[in-house]
XYZ file of C-alpha atoms in Angstrom:
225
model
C 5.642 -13.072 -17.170
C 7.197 -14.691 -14.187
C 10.569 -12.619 -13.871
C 11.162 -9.113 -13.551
C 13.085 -6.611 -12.237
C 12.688 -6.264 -8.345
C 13.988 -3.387 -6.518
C 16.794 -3.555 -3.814
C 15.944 -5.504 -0.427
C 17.661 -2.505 1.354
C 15.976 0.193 -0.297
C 12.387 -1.971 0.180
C 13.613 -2.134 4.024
C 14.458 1.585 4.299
C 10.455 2.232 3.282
C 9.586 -0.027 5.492
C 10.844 2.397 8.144
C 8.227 4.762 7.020
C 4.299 5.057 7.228
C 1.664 5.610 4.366
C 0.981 8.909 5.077
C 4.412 9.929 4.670
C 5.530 8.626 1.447
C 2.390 9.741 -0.008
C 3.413 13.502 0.921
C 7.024 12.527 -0.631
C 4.637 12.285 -4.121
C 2.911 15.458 -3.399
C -0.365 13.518 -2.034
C -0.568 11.153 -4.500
C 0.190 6.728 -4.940
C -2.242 5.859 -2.603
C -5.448 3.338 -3.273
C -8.767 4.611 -2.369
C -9.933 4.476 0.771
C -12.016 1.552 1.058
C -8.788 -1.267 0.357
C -8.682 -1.661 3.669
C -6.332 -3.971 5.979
C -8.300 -7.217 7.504
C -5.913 -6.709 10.288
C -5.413 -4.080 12.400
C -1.529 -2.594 13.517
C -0.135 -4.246 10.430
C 3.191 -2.764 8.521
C 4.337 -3.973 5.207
C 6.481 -3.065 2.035
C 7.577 -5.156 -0.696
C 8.079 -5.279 -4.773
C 4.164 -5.477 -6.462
C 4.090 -9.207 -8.036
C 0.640 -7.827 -10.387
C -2.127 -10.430 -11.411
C -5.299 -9.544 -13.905
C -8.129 -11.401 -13.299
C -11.842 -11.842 -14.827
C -14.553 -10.345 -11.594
C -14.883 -13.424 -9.433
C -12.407 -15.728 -11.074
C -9.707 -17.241 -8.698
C -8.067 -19.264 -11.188
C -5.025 -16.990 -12.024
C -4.810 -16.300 -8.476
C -3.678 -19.441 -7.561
C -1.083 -19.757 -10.079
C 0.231 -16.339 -8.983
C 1.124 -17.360 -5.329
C 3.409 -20.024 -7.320
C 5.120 -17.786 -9.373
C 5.703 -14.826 -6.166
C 8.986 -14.851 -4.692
C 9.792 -14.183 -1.122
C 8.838 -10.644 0.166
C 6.749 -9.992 -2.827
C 3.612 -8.109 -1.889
C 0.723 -9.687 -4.065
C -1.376 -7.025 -5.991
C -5.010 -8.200 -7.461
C -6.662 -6.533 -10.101
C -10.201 -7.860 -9.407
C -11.595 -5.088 -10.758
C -13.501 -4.013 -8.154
C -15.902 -6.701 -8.410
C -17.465 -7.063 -4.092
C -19.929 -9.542 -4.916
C -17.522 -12.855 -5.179
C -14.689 -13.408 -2.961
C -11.757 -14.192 -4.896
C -9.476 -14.743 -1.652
C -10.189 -16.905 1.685
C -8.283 -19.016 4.414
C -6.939 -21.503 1.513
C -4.514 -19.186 -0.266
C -3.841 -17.197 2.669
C -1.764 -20.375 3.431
C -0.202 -20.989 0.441
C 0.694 -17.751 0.693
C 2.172 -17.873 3.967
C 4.118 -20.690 2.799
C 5.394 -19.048 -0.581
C 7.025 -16.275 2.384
C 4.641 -13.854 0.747
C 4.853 -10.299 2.537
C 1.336 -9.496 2.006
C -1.892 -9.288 -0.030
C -3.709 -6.487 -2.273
C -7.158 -7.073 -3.191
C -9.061 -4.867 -5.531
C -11.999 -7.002 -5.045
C -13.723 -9.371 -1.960
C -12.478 -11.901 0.320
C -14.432 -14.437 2.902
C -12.898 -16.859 5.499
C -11.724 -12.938 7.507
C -12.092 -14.940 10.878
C -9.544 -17.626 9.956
C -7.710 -15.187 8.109
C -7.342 -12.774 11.182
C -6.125 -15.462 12.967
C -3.389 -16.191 11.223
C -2.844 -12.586 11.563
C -1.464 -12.663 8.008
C -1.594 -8.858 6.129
C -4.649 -8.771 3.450
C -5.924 -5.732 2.152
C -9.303 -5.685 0.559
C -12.338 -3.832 -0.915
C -14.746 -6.071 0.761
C -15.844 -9.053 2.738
C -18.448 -11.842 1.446
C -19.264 -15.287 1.535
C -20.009 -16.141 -2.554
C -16.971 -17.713 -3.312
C -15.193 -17.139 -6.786
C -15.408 -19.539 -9.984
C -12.578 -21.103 -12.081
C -13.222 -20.468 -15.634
C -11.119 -17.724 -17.144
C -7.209 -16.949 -17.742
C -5.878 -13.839 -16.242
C -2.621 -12.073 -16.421
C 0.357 -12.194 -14.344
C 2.978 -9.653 -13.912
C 1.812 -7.273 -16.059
C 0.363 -3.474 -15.507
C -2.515 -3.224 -13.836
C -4.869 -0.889 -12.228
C -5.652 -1.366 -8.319
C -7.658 0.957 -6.266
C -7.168 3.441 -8.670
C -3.670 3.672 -9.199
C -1.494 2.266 -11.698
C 0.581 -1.016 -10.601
C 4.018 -1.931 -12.703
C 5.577 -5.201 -11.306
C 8.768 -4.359 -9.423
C 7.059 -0.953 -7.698
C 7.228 -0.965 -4.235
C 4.468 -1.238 -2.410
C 3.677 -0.099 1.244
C 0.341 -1.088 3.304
C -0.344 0.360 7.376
C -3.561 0.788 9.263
C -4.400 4.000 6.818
C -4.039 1.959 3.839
C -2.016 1.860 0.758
C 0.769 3.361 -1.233
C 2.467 2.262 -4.166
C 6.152 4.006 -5.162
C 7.170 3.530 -8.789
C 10.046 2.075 -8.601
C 11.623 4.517 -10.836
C 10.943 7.096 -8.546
C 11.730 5.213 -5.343
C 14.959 6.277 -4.303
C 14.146 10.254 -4.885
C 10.585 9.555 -2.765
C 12.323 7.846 -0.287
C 14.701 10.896 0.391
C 11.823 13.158 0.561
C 9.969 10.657 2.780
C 12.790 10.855 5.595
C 12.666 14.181 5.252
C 9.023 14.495 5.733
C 9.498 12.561 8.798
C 12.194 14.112 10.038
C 10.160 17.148 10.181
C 7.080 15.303 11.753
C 9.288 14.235 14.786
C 10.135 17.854 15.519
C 6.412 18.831 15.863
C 5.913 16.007 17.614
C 8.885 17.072 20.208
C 7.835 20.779 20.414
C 4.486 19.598 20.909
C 5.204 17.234 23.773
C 6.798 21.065 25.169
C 3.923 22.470 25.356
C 3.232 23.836 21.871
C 0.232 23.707 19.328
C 0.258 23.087 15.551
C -0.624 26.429 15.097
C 2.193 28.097 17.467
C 4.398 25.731 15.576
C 3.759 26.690 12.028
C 3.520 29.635 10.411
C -0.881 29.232 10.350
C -1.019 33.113 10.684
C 0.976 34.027 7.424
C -1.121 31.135 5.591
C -4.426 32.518 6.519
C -3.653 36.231 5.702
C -1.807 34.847 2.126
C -4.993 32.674 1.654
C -7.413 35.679 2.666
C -5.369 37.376 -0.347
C -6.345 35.078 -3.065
C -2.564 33.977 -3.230
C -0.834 30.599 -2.541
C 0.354 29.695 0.804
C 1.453 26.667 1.861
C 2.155 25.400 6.062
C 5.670 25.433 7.058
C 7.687 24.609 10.226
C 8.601 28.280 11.620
């Protein structure tokens, strides 16, 4: 599948406003890739629509058609499935990425060439690092559902990388987590404000009532006095 439905640049912009952590409170804790798909680069910020790809453990081949077939701004998710032994990314299709206009890269899987890659300071995300390259010997899929770092990937869903990792929004749910997401924020800057005054977390929010609700067997949950 080569086409399919992308979400709004200014909605994809207005998430770009906004860090992992947050939007994956906005889905009560949830959309984000396990922890070790991890950025090759550090102080890096992306979002973009998921352009999917299936491939076979250490096969590149549908890979390389894939950066062909991503439009401008995608963000390239890999279903490698899992596989760290093979790299099925390196220095080569970083730069045919770069010149697709590619917003980033999502590896479930291995990469190699991370010196050259770092220096082109160009976002990719991956399980691991190794210098086995891949084969060319199987068909994949492109554009389809897949699974990556755990979580379920539909072309079209926004997808948002940082230092802590990633987060992917479906894009059904996008504009409703994005609300929530400012929100969240909003809230986060007001800490960080009374903070800066002089204040702790705990004077901040209401830790005492939590503890004796918790202490009760009942649920509690941390809230902004």
């Amino acid at each position: 599948m080569t086409n399919f439905k992308r979400p709004p640049k200014e909605l994809v912009s207005e998430f770009r406003k906004l860090f992992t952590g947050c939007v994956s409170d906005a889905m009560n804790k949830g959309g984000a890739m396990c922890s070790t798909i991890k950025p090759l680069i550090e102080q890096v910020k992306v979002a973009g629509p998921a352009s999917t790809v299936w491939t076979h453990p250490g096969d590149i081949t549908t890979l390389v058609k894939a950066i062909d077939i991503a439009q401008k701004g995608d963000i390239l998710v890999v279903d490698g499935r899992g596989s760290t032994e093979t790299a099925i990314w390196g220095e080569l299709l970083t730069r045919s990425a770069i010149l697709r206009g590619i917003e980033a890269v999502i590896i479930d899987g291995a990469v190699r060439d991370v010196e050259d890659i770092r220096k082109l300071k160009y976002p990719v995300f991956a399980r691991a690092a190794i210098p086995c390259n891949g084969t060319t010997g199987f068909v994949g899929n492109i554009n389809v559902p897949i699974q990556c770092g755990g979580i379920l990937v539909n072309p079209g869903d926004i997808v948002l990388g940082d230092d802590d990792g990633i987060v992917v929004v479906p894009q059904r749910q996008a504009k409703e987590v994005l609300e929530y997401a400012k929100n969240i924020a909003k809230a986060e800057v007001k800490i960080k404000d009374l903070i800066k005054k002089g204040k702790t977390v705990g004077e901040i929010l209401n830790i005492d009532t939590v503890l004796r609700e918790l202490a009760k067997k009942k649920p509690a949950q941390l809230e902004v006095k």
